[in-house]
mmCIF file of C-alpha atoms and ligand atoms in Angstrom:
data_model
loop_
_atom_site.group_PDB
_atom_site.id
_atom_site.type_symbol
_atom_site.label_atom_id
_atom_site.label_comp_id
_atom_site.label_asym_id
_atom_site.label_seq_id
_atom_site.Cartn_x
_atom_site.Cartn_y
_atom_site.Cartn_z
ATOM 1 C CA UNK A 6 0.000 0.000 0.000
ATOM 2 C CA UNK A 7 1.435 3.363 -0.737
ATOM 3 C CA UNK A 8 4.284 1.604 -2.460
ATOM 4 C CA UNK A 9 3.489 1.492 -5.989
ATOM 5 C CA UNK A 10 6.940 1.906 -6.961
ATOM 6 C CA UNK A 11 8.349 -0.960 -4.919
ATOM 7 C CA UNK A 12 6.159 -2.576 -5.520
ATOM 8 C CA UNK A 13 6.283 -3.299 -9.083
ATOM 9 C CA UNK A 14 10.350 -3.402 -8.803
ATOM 10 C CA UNK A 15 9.506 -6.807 -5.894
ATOM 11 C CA UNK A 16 7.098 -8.040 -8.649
ATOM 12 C CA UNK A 17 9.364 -7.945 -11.717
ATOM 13 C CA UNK A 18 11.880 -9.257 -9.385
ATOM 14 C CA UNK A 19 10.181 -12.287 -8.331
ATOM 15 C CA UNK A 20 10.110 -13.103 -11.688
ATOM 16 C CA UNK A 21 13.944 -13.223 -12.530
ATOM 17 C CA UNK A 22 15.147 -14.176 -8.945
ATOM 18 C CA UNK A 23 18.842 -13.314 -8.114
ATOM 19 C CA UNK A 24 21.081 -14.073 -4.884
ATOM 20 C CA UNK A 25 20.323 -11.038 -2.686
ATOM 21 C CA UNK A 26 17.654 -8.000 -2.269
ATOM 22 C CA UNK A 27 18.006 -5.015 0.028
ATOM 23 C CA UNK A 28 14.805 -3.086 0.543
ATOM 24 C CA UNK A 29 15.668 0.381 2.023
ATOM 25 C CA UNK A 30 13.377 3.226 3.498
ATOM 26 C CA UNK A 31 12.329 4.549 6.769
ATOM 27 C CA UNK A 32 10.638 2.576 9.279
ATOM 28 C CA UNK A 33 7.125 2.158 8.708
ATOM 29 C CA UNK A 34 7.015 2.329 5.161
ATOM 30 C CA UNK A 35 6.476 -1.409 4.425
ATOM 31 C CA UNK A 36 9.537 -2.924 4.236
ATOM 32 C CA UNK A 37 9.001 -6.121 6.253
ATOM 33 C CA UNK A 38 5.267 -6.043 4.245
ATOM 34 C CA UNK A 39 7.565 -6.043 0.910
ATOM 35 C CA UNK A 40 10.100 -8.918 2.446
ATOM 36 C CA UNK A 41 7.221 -11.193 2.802
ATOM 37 C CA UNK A 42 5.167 -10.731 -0.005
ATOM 38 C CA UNK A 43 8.614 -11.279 -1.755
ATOM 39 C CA UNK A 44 9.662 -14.534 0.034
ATOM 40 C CA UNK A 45 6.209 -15.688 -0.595
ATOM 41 C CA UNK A 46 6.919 -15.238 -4.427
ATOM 42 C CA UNK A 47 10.414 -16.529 -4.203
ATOM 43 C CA UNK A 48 9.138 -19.602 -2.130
ATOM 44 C CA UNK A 49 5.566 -20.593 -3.914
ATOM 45 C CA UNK A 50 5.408 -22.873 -6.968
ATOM 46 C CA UNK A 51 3.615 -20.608 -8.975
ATOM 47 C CA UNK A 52 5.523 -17.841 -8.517
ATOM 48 C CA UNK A 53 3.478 -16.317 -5.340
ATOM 49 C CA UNK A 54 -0.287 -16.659 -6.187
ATOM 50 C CA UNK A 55 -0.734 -15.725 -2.942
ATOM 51 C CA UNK A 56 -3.625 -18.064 -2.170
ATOM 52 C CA UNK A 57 -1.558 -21.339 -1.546
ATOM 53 C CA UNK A 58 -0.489 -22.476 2.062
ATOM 54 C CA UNK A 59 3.005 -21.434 1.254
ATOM 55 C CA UNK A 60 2.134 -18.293 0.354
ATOM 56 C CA UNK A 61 -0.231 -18.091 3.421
ATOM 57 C CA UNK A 62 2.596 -19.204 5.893
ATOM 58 C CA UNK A 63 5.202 -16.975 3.876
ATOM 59 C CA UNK A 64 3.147 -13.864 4.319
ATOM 60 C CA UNK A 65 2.356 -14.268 8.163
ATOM 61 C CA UNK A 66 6.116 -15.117 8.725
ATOM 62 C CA UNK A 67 5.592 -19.029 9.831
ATOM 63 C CA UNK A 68 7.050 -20.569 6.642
ATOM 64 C CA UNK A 69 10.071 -22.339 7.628
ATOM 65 C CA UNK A 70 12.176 -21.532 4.469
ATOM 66 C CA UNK A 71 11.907 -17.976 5.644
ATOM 67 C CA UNK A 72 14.181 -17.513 7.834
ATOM 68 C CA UNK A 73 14.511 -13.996 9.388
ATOM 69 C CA UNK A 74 17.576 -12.833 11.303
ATOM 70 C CA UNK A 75 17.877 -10.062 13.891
ATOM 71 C CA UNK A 76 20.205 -8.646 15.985
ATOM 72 C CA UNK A 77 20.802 -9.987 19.049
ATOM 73 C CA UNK A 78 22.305 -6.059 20.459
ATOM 74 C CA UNK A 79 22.378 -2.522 19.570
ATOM 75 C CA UNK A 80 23.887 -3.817 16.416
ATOM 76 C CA UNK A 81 24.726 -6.505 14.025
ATOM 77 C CA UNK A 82 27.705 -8.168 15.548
ATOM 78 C CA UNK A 83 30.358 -9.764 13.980
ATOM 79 C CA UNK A 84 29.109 -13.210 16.272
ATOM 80 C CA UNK A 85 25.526 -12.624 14.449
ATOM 81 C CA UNK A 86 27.400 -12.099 11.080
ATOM 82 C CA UNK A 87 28.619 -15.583 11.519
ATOM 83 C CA UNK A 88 25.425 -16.750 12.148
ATOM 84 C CA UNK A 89 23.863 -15.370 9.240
ATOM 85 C CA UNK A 90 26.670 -17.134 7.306
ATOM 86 C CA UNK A 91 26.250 -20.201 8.765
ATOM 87 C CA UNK A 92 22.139 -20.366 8.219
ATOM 88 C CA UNK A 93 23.157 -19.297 4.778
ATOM 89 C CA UNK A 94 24.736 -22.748 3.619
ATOM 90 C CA UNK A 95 21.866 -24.477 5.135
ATOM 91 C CA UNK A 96 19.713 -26.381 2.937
ATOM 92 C CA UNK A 97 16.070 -25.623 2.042
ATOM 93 C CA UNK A 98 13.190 -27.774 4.150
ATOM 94 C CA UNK A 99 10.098 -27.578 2.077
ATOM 95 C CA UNK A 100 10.922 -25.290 -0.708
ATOM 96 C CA UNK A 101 13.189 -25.197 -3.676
ATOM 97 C CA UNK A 102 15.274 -22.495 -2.079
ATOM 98 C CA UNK A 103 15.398 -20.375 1.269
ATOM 99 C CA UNK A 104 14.927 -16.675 1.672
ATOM 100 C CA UNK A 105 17.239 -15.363 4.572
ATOM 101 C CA UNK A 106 15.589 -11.876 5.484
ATOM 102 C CA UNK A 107 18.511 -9.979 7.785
ATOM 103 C CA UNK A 108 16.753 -6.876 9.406
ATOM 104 C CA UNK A 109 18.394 -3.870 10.312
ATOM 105 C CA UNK A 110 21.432 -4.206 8.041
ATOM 106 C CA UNK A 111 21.965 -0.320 8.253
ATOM 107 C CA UNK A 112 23.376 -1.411 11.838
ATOM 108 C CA UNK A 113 25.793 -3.455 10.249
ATOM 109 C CA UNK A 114 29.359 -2.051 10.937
ATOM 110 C CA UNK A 115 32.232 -3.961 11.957
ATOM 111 C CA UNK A 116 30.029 -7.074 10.862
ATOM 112 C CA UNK A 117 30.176 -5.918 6.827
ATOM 113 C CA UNK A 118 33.380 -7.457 6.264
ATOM 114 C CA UNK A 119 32.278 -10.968 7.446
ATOM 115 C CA UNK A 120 29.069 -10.745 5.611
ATOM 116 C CA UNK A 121 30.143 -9.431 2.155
ATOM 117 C CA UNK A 122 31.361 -12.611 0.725
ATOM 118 C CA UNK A 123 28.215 -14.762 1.530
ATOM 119 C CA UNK A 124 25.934 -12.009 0.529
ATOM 120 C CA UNK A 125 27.949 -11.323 -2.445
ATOM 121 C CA UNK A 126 28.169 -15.891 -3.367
ATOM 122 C CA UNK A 127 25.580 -17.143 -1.244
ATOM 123 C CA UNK A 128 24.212 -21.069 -2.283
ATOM 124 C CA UNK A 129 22.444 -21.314 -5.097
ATOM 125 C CA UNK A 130 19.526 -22.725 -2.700
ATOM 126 C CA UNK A 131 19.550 -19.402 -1.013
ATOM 127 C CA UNK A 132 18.106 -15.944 -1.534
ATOM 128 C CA UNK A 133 19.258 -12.850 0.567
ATOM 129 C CA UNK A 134 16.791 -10.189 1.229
ATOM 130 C CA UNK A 135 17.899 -7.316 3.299
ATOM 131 C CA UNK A 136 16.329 -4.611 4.895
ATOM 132 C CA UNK A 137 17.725 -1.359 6.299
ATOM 133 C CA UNK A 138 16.497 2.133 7.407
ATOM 134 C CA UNK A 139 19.317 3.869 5.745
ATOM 135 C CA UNK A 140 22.232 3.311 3.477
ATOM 136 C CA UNK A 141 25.232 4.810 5.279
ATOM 137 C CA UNK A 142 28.009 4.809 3.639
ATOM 138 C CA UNK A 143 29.713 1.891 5.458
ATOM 139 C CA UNK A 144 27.360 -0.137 3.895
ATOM 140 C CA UNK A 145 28.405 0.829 0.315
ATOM 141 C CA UNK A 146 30.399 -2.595 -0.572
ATOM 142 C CA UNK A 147 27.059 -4.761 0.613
ATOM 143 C CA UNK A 148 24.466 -2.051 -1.489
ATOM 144 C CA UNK A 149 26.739 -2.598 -4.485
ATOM 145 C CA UNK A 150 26.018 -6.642 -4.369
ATOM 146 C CA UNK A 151 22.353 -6.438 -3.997
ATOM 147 C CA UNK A 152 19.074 -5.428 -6.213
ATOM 148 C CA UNK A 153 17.874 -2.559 -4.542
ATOM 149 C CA UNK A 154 14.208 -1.863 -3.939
ATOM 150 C CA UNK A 155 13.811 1.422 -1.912
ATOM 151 C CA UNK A 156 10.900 2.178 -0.017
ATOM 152 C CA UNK A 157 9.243 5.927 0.867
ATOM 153 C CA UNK A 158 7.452 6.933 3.894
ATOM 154 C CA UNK A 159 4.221 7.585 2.631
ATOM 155 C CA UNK A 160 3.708 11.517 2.776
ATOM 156 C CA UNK A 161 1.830 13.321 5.473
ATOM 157 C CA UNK A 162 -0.745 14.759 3.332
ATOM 158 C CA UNK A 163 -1.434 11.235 2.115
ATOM 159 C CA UNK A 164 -1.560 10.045 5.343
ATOM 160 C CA UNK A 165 -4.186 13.021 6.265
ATOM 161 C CA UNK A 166 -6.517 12.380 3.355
ATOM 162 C CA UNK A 167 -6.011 8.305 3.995
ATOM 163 C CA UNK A 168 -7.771 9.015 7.727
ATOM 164 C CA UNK A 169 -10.303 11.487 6.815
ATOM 165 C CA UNK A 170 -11.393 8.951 3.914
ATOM 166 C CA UNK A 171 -11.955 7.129 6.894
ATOM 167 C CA UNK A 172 -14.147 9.514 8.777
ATOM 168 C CA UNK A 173 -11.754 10.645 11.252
ATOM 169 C CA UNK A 174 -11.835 14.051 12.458
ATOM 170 C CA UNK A 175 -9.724 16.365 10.133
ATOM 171 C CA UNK A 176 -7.709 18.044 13.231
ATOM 172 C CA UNK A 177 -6.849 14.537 14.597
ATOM 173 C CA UNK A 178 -5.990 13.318 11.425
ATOM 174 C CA UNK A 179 -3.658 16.209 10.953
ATOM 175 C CA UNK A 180 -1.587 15.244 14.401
ATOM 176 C CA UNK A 181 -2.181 11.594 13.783
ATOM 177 C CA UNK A 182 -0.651 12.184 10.229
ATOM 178 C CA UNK A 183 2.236 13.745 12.195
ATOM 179 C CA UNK A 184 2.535 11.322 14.508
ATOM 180 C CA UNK A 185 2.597 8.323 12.336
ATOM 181 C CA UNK A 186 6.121 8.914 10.701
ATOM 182 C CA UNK A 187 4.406 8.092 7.391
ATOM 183 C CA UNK A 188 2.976 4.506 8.579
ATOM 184 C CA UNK A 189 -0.472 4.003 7.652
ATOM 185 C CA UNK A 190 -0.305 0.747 9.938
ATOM 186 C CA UNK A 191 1.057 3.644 12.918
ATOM 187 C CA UNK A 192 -1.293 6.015 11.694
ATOM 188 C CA UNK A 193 -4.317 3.176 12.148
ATOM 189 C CA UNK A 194 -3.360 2.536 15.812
ATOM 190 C CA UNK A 195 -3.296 5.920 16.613
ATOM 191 C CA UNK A 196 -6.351 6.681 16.021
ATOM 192 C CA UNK A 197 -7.727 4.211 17.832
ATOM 193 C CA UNK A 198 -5.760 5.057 20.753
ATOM 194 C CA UNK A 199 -7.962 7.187 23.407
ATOM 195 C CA UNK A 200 -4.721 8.970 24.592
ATOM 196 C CA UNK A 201 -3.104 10.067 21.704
ATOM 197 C CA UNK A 202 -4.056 13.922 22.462
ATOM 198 C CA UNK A 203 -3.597 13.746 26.099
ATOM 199 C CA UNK A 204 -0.286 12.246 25.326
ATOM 200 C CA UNK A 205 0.584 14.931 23.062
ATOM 201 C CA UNK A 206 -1.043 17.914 25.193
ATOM 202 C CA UNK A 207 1.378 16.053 27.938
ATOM 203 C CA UNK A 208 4.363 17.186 25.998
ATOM 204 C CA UNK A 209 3.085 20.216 25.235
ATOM 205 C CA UNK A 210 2.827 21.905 28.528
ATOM 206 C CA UNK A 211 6.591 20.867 29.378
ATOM 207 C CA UNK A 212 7.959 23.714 29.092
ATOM 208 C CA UNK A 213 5.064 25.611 31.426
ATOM 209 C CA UNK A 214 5.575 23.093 34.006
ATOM 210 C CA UNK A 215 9.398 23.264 34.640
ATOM 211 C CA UNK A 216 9.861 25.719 36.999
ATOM 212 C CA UNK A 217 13.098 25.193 37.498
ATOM 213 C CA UNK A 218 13.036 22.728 40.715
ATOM 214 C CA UNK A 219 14.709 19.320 40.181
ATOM 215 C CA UNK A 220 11.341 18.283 41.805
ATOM 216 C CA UNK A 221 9.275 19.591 38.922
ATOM 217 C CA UNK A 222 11.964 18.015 36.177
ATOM 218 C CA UNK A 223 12.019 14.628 37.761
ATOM 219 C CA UNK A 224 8.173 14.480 37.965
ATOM 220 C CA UNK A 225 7.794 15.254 34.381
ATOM 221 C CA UNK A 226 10.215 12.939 33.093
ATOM 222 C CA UNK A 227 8.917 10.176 35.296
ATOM 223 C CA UNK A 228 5.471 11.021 33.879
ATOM 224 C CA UNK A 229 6.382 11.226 30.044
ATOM 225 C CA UNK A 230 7.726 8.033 30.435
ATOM 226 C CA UNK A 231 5.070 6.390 32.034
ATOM 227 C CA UNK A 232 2.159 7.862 29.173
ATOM 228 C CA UNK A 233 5.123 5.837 26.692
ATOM 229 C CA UNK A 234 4.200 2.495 28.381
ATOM 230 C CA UNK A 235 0.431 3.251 27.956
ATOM 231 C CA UNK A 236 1.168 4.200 24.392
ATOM 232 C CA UNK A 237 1.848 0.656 23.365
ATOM 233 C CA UNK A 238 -1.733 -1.373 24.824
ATOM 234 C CA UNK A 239 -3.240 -0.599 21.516
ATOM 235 C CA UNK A 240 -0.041 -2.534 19.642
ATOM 236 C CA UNK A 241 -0.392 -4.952 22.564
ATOM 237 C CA UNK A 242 -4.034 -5.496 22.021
ATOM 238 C CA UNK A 243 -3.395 -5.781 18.362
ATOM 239 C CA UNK A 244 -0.476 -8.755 18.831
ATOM 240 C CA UNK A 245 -2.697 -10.412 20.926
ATOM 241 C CA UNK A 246 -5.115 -10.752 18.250
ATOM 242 C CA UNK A 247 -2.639 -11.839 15.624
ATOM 243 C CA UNK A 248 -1.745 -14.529 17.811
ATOM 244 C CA UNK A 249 -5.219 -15.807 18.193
ATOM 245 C CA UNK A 250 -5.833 -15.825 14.829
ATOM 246 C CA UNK A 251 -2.497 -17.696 14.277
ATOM 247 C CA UNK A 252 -4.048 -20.119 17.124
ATOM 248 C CA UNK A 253 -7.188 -20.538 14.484
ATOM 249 C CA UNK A 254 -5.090 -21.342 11.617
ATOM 250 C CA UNK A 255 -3.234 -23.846 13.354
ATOM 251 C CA UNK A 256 -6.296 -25.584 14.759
ATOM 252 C CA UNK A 257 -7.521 -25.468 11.452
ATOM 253 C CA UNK A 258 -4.337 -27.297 9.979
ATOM 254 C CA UNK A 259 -4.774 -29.876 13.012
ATOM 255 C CA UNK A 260 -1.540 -28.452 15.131
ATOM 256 C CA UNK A 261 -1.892 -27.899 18.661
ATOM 257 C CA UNK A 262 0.331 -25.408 18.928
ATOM 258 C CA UNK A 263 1.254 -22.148 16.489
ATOM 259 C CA UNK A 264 4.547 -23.356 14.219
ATOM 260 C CA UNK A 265 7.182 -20.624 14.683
ATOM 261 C CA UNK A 266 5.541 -18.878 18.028
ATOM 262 C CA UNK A 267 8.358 -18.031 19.758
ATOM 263 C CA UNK A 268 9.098 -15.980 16.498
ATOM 264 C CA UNK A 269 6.425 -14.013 16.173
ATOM 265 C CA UNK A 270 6.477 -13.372 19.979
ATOM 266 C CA UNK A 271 9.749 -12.260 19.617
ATOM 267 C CA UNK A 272 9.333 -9.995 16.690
ATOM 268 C CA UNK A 273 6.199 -8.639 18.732
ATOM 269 C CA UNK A 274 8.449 -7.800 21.534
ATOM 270 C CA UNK A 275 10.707 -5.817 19.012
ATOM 271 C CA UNK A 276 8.259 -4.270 17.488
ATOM 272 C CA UNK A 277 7.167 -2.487 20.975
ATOM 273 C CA UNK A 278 10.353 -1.740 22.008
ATOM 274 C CA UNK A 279 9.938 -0.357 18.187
ATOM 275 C CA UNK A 280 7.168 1.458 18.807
ATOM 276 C CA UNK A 281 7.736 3.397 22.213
ATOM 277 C CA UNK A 282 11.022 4.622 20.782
ATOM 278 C CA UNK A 283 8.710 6.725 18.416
ATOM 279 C CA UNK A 284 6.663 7.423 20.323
ATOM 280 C CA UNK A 285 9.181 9.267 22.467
ATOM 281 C CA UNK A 286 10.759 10.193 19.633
ATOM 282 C CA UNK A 287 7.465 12.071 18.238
ATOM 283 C CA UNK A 288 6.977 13.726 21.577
ATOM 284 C CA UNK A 289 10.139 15.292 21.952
ATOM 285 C CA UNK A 290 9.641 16.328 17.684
ATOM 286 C CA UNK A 291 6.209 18.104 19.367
ATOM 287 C CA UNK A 292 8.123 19.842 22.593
ATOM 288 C CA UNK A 293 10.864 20.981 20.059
ATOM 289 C CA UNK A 294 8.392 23.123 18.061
ATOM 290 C CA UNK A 295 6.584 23.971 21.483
ATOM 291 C CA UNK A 296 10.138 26.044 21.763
ATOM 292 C CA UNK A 297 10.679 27.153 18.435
ATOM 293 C CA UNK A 298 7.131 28.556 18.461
ATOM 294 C CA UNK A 299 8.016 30.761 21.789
ATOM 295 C CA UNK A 300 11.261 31.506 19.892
ATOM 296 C CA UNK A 301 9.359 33.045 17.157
ATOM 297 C CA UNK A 302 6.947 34.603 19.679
ATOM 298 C CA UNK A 303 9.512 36.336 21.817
ATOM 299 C CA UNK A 304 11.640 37.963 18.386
ATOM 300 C CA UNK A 305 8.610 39.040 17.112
ATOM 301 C CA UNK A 306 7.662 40.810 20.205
ATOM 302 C CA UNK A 307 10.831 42.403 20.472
ATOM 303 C CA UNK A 308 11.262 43.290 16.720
ATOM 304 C CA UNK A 309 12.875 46.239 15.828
ATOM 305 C CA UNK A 310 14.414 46.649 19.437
ATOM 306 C CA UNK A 311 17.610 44.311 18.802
ATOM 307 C CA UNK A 312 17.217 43.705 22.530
ATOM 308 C CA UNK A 313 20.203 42.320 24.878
ATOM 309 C CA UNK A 314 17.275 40.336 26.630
ATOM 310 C CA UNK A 315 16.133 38.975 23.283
ATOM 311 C CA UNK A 316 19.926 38.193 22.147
ATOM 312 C CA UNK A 317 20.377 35.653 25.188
ATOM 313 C CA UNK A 318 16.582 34.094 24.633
ATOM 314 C CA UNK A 319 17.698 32.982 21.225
ATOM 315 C CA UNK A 320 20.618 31.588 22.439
ATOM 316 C CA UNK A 321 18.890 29.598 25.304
ATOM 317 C CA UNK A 322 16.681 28.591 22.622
ATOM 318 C CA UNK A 323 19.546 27.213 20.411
ATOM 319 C CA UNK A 324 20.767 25.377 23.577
ATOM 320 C CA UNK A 325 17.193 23.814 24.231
ATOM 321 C CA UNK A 326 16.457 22.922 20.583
ATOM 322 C CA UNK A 327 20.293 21.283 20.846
ATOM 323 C CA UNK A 328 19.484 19.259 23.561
ATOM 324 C CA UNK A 329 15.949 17.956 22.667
ATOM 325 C CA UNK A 330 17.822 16.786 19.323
ATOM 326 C CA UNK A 331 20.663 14.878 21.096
ATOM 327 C CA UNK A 332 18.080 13.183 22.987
ATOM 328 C CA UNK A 333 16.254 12.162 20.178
ATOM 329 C CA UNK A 334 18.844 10.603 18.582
ATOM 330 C CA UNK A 335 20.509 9.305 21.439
ATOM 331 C CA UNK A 336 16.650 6.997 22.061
ATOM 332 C CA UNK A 337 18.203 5.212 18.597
ATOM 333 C CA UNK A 338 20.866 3.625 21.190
ATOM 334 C CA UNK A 339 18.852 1.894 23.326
ATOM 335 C CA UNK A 340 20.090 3.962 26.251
ATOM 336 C CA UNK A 341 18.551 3.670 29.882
ATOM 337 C CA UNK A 342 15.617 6.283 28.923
ATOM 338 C CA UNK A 343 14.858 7.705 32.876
ATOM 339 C CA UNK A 344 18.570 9.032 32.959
ATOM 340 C CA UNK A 345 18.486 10.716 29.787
ATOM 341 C CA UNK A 346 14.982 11.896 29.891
ATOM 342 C CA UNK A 347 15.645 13.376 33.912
ATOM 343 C CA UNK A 348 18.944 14.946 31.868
ATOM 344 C CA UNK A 349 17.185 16.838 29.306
ATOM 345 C CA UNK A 350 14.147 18.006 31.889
ATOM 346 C CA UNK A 351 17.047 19.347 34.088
ATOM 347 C CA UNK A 352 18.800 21.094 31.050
ATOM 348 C CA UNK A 353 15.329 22.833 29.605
ATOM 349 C CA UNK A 354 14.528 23.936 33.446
ATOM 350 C CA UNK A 355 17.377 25.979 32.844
ATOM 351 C CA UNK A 356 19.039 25.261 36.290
ATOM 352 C CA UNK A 357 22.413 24.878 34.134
ATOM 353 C CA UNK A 358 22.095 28.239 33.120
HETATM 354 ZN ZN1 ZN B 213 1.362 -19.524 -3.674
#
């Protein structure tokens, strides 16, 4: 959906398989979506009708010739690049080949070196599809040996007319839109989530709260990440429901037991650690322009007057914009959250000043 583009490149590649694939974009725009739908073409006997029970296990991830690799720490490790090497020269179970699907190969960085040669000559029996945020340039000898299919976050205005297609409210669809990091699937969730605003309004009133006490700081960080726990029940709610239909299928097939469960748990539990990451990542995005707004606000007041007072507000301003930034980037780390979030509610108090 939303991927017209890459989509027709995954279909056209299907036909004419070669050894590896790396689908780049932003997270949220469909990549994993793309990985399967591909696998399920590369894996089916007709090519990926997408009605057959390969097809059907290859799309909801349980297909055992679809193997997908992640991380096992903040990056892709030499230890899991041997891994990945090793699964590689493993032979097919069902299928006529295997699709090894590495996530998060833009965190690949000491590891590229022990991965090029297998991605570059893997077994004939095995097709690499790779998927990464970003292409940094450390990555350039891996992009060079793969078919690239890149994927776009779907714009915000598309995002805004998808939701109010969908009779929600045009205001909430505007923040939503916002919110959602051009994800439909985000975007969906959101909207269905009962706190969204008070989340947001949460952030908002950040910088009215600190009053410069380390009391008022450390309450407001405690809080901000407490509303990013509640943020994820509607994604919980959602997984929950995936597994029982998963339960269904497998009744239906006469297993007891979901094939691949510990898998999909797995990948649930990434995809929330996933999720609140954004979602702190979105709220600091909305406190940012909270502060460039009352940057704006004080220079126009003071236009004209060139104003010492005005001179060191713009300046505080830089610092505060500076700060909200590091942090956001800094979330990308998996760092412990309370000590950075109590660091930048200390530094915006302006008790450092
Ligand atoms: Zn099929």
């Amino acid at each position: 959906m939303g991927q017209p583009r890459a989509v027709d490149q995954l279909m056209a590649a299907a036909r004419r398989p070669v050894h590896a694939y790396l689908l780049h974009g932003p997270s949220g725009s469909g990549k994993r979506a793309g990985a399967r739908g591909l696998a399920a073409a590369l894996l089916c006997p007709d090519g990926g009708c997408g009605a057959c029970n390969t097809c059907r296990r290859a799309l909801a991830g349980t297909h055992p010739d679809l193997v997908v690799v992640e991380r096992t720490g903040a990056s892709i490790s030499v230890a899991d690049a041997q891994s990945i090497v090793t699964r590689a020269q493993r032979r097919p179970l069902e299928a006529s080949r295997q699709v090894l699907m590495v996530v998060d190969v833009h965190l690949a960085r000491d590891s590229v070196p022990a991965l090029l040669k297998t991605v570059e000559e893997p077994p004939p029996s095995t097709v690499f599809v790779l998927l990464a945020d970003d292409l940094p340039p450390s990555l350039a000898t891996i992009v060079s040996r793969c078919v690239q299919v890149p994927f776009e976050a779907v714009a915000t205005e598309r995002v805004v007319a998808w939701l109010v297609e969908r009779g929600v409210d045009p205001d909430l669809a505007d923040s939503v839109a916002r919110a959602s990091g051009g994800s439909l699937d985000r975007a969906r969730l959101l909207v269905s989530d009962a706190d969204f605003v008070t989340r947001q309004e949460r952030w908002r009133s950040v910088p009215t709260r600190l009053d410069g006490t380390g009391a008022a700081a450390a309450a407001l960080s405690s809080e901000l990440l407490a509303a990013a726990d509640q943020a994820l029940s509607p994604l919980r709610q959602q997984h929950a429901a995936e597994l029982e239909a998963l339960a269904d299928q497998a009744e239906a097939m006469g297993s007891k037991s979901i094939p691949g469960r510990r898998q999909v748990e797995e990948g649930h539990k990434r995809e929330e650690r996933r999720w609140r990451t954004d979602d702190l990542r979105f709220g600091l995005a909305t406190l940012a322009e909270v502060y460039r707004d009352r940057l704006v606000d004080t220079i126009g007041a003071d236009e004209g007057t060139h104003s010492a007072g005005s001179a060191a507000e713009g300046r505080r301003a830089v610092r505060q914009a500076e700060a909200i930034r590091d942090a956001s980037a800094a979330l990308e780390r998996n760092p412990n959250e309370s000590l950075l979030m109590d660091a930048l509610m200390v530094e915006l108090s302006g008790m450092l000043d």
